[in-house]
């Protein structure tokens, strides 16, 4: 978390657009901007996290035990998918269908992820969906799909 602190602070200040930062931090828009950051996960989670993760299903906001079977790459894939907006997922799905650069099932996954994003990730993608989602993002980026509305400084494909 110490590694993320400066990047998060800078994003809060930058997205506040001169507003009172302490008031800006209370806004949903601030939280959405912070969630859109591409913050790398360490290869092992530090002990102070205590092996818990936010429950993104029903009862949102409660803590549940982290799935110890998830690898750092799987956690990173889920984070990357959730850092992509609903509009971006829709644009990718439409672009893939129009250009033929994505298979039908890939367009379907992008559309599904757009629905999850539109509901503020009340339902998290499965590991399989997240891994496929990253593949889709990589294809879209490599082919120059016009979807990237990511925050400045966000590095996709890493």
mmCIF file of C-alpha atoms in Angstrom:
data_model
loop_
_atom_site.group_PDB
_atom_site.id
_atom_site.type_symbol
_atom_site.label_atom_id
_atom_site.label_comp_id
_atom_site.label_asym_id
_atom_site.label_seq_id
_atom_site.Cartn_x
_atom_site.Cartn_y
_atom_site.Cartn_z
ATOM 1 C CA UNK A 1 0.000 0.000 0.000
ATOM 2 C CA UNK A 2 2.948 2.289 0.656
ATOM 3 C CA UNK A 3 3.891 1.862 -3.015
ATOM 4 C CA UNK A 4 0.423 3.056 -4.061
ATOM 5 C CA UNK A 5 0.116 6.017 -1.673
ATOM 6 C CA UNK A 6 1.819 8.650 -3.843
ATOM 7 C CA UNK A 7 0.005 7.586 -7.016
ATOM 8 C CA UNK A 8 -3.352 7.646 -5.234
ATOM 9 C CA UNK A 9 -2.618 11.023 -3.625
ATOM 10 C CA UNK A 10 -1.596 12.497 -6.980
ATOM 11 C CA UNK A 11 -4.741 11.124 -8.652
ATOM 12 C CA UNK A 12 -6.973 12.579 -5.924
ATOM 13 C CA UNK A 13 -5.379 16.012 -6.249
ATOM 14 C CA UNK A 14 -5.420 15.907 -10.063
ATOM 15 C CA UNK A 15 -9.048 14.778 -10.361
ATOM 16 C CA UNK A 16 -10.253 17.311 -7.762
ATOM 17 C CA UNK A 17 -9.761 20.046 -10.388
ATOM 18 C CA UNK A 18 -8.974 22.637 -7.721
ATOM 19 C CA UNK A 19 -11.857 21.661 -5.428
ATOM 20 C CA UNK A 20 -11.353 21.144 -1.713
ATOM 21 C CA UNK A 21 -9.593 17.775 -1.666
ATOM 22 C CA UNK A 22 -11.133 16.654 1.621
ATOM 23 C CA UNK A 23 -14.602 17.261 0.179
ATOM 24 C CA UNK A 24 -13.670 15.682 -3.177
ATOM 25 C CA UNK A 25 -12.606 12.483 -1.404
ATOM 26 C CA UNK A 26 -16.181 12.053 -0.167
ATOM 27 C CA UNK A 27 -17.591 11.953 -3.721
ATOM 28 C CA UNK A 28 -18.376 8.797 -5.689
ATOM 29 C CA UNK A 29 -16.627 10.316 -8.709
ATOM 30 C CA UNK A 30 -13.364 10.469 -6.740
ATOM 31 C CA UNK A 31 -13.650 6.802 -5.785
ATOM 32 C CA UNK A 32 -14.349 5.861 -9.418
ATOM 33 C CA UNK A 33 -11.247 7.758 -10.527
ATOM 34 C CA UNK A 34 -9.110 5.974 -7.944
ATOM 35 C CA UNK A 35 -10.540 2.571 -8.876
ATOM 36 C CA UNK A 36 -9.605 3.301 -12.484
ATOM 37 C CA UNK A 37 -5.905 3.516 -11.618
ATOM 38 C CA UNK A 38 -3.745 0.663 -12.857
ATOM 39 C CA UNK A 39 -2.057 -0.222 -9.565
ATOM 40 C CA UNK A 40 0.126 -3.346 -9.701
ATOM 41 C CA UNK A 41 -0.469 -6.120 -7.197
ATOM 42 C CA UNK A 42 2.556 -7.596 -5.462
ATOM 43 C CA UNK A 43 3.475 -11.217 -6.119
ATOM 44 C CA UNK A 44 2.520 -12.035 -2.521
ATOM 45 C CA UNK A 45 0.016 -10.182 -0.399
ATOM 46 C CA UNK A 46 1.506 -8.588 2.726
ATOM 47 C CA UNK A 47 0.409 -9.940 6.120
ATOM 48 C CA UNK A 48 -1.221 -6.637 7.145
ATOM 49 C CA UNK A 49 -3.943 -7.246 4.572
ATOM 50 C CA UNK A 50 -4.923 -10.317 6.548
ATOM 51 C CA UNK A 51 -5.995 -12.366 3.548
ATOM 52 C CA UNK A 52 -9.325 -10.617 3.078
ATOM 53 C CA UNK A 53 -10.870 -9.026 0.049
ATOM 54 C CA UNK A 54 -13.970 -6.918 -0.458
ATOM 55 C CA UNK A 55 -17.088 -8.924 -1.191
ATOM 56 C CA UNK A 56 -18.384 -7.680 -4.534
ATOM 57 C CA UNK A 57 -21.510 -9.805 -4.538
ATOM 58 C CA UNK A 58 -24.701 -9.489 -2.501
ATOM 59 C CA UNK A 59 -24.100 -7.790 0.798
ATOM 60 C CA UNK A 60 -21.632 -5.466 -0.911
ATOM 61 C CA UNK A 61 -19.190 -3.894 1.481
ATOM 62 C CA UNK A 62 -18.726 -6.906 3.753
ATOM 63 C CA UNK A 63 -15.364 -8.582 3.976
ATOM 64 C CA UNK A 64 -14.857 -12.206 2.991
ATOM 65 C CA UNK A 65 -11.773 -14.419 3.034
ATOM 66 C CA UNK A 66 -9.568 -14.050 -0.031
ATOM 67 C CA UNK A 67 -9.511 -17.059 -2.330
ATOM 68 C CA UNK A 68 -6.050 -18.475 -1.654
ATOM 69 C CA UNK A 69 -6.159 -20.355 -4.945
ATOM 70 C CA UNK A 70 -5.987 -17.113 -6.975
ATOM 71 C CA UNK A 71 -2.569 -16.314 -8.356
ATOM 72 C CA UNK A 72 -1.216 -12.765 -8.541
ATOM 73 C CA UNK A 73 -1.781 -12.893 -12.327
ATOM 74 C CA UNK A 74 -5.446 -13.822 -11.797
ATOM 75 C CA UNK A 75 -5.903 -11.049 -9.229
ATOM 76 C CA UNK A 76 -4.215 -8.609 -11.601
ATOM 77 C CA UNK A 77 -6.517 -9.714 -14.465
ATOM 78 C CA UNK A 78 -9.583 -9.092 -12.300
ATOM 79 C CA UNK A 79 -8.225 -5.679 -11.303
ATOM 80 C CA UNK A 80 -7.488 -4.743 -14.918
ATOM 81 C CA UNK A 81 -10.974 -5.744 -16.085
ATOM 82 C CA UNK A 82 -12.589 -3.779 -13.286
ATOM 83 C CA UNK A 83 -10.445 -0.776 -14.195
ATOM 84 C CA UNK A 84 -12.127 -0.668 -17.616
ATOM 85 C CA UNK A 85 -15.372 1.307 -17.813
ATOM 86 C CA UNK A 86 -18.714 0.092 -19.112
ATOM 87 C CA UNK A 87 -18.398 2.461 -22.066
ATOM 88 C CA UNK A 88 -14.981 1.035 -22.933
ATOM 89 C CA UNK A 89 -16.246 -2.560 -22.785
ATOM 90 C CA UNK A 90 -19.213 -1.649 -25.001
ATOM 91 C CA UNK A 91 -16.923 0.112 -27.481
ATOM 92 C CA UNK A 92 -14.613 -2.925 -27.563
ATOM 93 C CA UNK A 93 -17.532 -5.307 -28.138
ATOM 94 C CA UNK A 94 -18.928 -3.172 -30.960
ATOM 95 C CA UNK A 95 -15.495 -2.640 -32.516
ATOM 96 C CA UNK A 96 -14.737 -6.355 -32.377
ATOM 97 C CA UNK A 97 -18.024 -7.265 -34.057
ATOM 98 C CA UNK A 98 -17.727 -4.561 -36.747
ATOM 99 C CA UNK A 99 -14.106 -5.283 -37.644
ATOM 100 C CA UNK A 100 -14.081 -9.037 -37.091
ATOM 101 C CA UNK A 101 -11.024 -8.643 -34.855
ATOM 102 C CA UNK A 102 -12.854 -10.409 -32.036
ATOM 103 C CA UNK A 103 -14.699 -13.702 -32.165
ATOM 104 C CA UNK A 104 -18.399 -13.712 -31.295
ATOM 105 C CA UNK A 105 -17.740 -15.219 -27.873
ATOM 106 C CA UNK A 106 -15.143 -12.509 -27.158
ATOM 107 C CA UNK A 107 -17.658 -9.801 -28.069
ATOM 108 C CA UNK A 108 -20.075 -11.535 -25.706
ATOM 109 C CA UNK A 109 -17.595 -11.501 -22.840
ATOM 110 C CA UNK A 110 -16.890 -7.805 -23.442
ATOM 111 C CA UNK A 111 -20.648 -7.124 -23.418
ATOM 112 C CA UNK A 112 -21.054 -9.095 -20.186
ATOM 113 C CA UNK A 113 -18.209 -7.178 -18.561
ATOM 114 C CA UNK A 114 -19.811 -3.900 -19.691
ATOM 115 C CA UNK A 115 -22.940 -4.923 -17.793
ATOM 116 C CA UNK A 116 -20.942 -5.673 -14.651
ATOM 117 C CA UNK A 117 -19.139 -2.328 -14.969
ATOM 118 C CA UNK A 118 -22.425 -0.461 -15.537
ATOM 119 C CA UNK A 119 -23.642 -1.823 -12.205
ATOM 120 C CA UNK A 120 -20.440 -0.578 -10.540
ATOM 121 C CA UNK A 121 -19.062 -4.136 -10.356
ATOM 122 C CA UNK A 122 -21.744 -5.344 -7.921
ATOM 123 C CA UNK A 123 -20.889 -8.707 -9.488
ATOM 124 C CA UNK A 124 -17.199 -9.380 -10.019
ATOM 125 C CA UNK A 125 -16.027 -11.239 -13.109
ATOM 126 C CA UNK A 126 -15.038 -14.846 -12.654
ATOM 127 C CA UNK A 127 -11.354 -15.666 -12.973
ATOM 128 C CA UNK A 128 -12.015 -17.163 -16.411
ATOM 129 C CA UNK A 129 -13.910 -14.035 -17.528
ATOM 130 C CA UNK A 130 -11.128 -11.803 -16.199
ATOM 131 C CA UNK A 131 -8.399 -13.766 -17.986
ATOM 132 C CA UNK A 132 -10.393 -13.680 -21.233
ATOM 133 C CA UNK A 133 -11.128 -9.989 -20.637
ATOM 134 C CA UNK A 134 -7.404 -9.229 -20.467
ATOM 135 C CA UNK A 135 -6.879 -11.168 -23.714
ATOM 136 C CA UNK A 136 -9.629 -9.056 -25.298
ATOM 137 C CA UNK A 137 -8.075 -5.814 -23.993
ATOM 138 C CA UNK A 138 -4.693 -6.854 -25.377
ATOM 139 C CA UNK A 139 -6.183 -7.579 -28.815
ATOM 140 C CA UNK A 140 -8.062 -4.274 -28.827
ATOM 141 C CA UNK A 141 -4.946 -2.344 -27.861
ATOM 142 C CA UNK A 142 -2.744 -4.147 -30.400
ATOM 143 C CA UNK A 143 -5.252 -3.469 -33.185
ATOM 144 C CA UNK A 144 -5.769 0.167 -32.198
ATOM 145 C CA UNK A 145 -9.401 -0.080 -31.115
ATOM 146 C CA UNK A 146 -10.847 3.385 -30.351
ATOM 147 C CA UNK A 147 -11.914 2.653 -26.784
ATOM 148 C CA UNK A 148 -9.233 4.037 -24.541
ATOM 149 C CA UNK A 149 -10.804 6.542 -22.198
ATOM 150 C CA UNK A 150 -8.477 5.455 -19.425
ATOM 151 C CA UNK A 151 -7.171 7.974 -16.894
ATOM 152 C CA UNK A 152 -3.938 9.687 -17.846
ATOM 153 C CA UNK A 153 -0.939 7.678 -16.775
ATOM 154 C CA UNK A 154 -2.786 4.373 -16.911
ATOM 155 C CA UNK A 155 -0.698 1.747 -18.582
ATOM 156 C CA UNK A 156 -2.722 -0.941 -20.249
ATOM 157 C CA UNK A 157 -1.304 -4.259 -21.261
ATOM 158 C CA UNK A 158 0.981 -4.593 -18.256
#
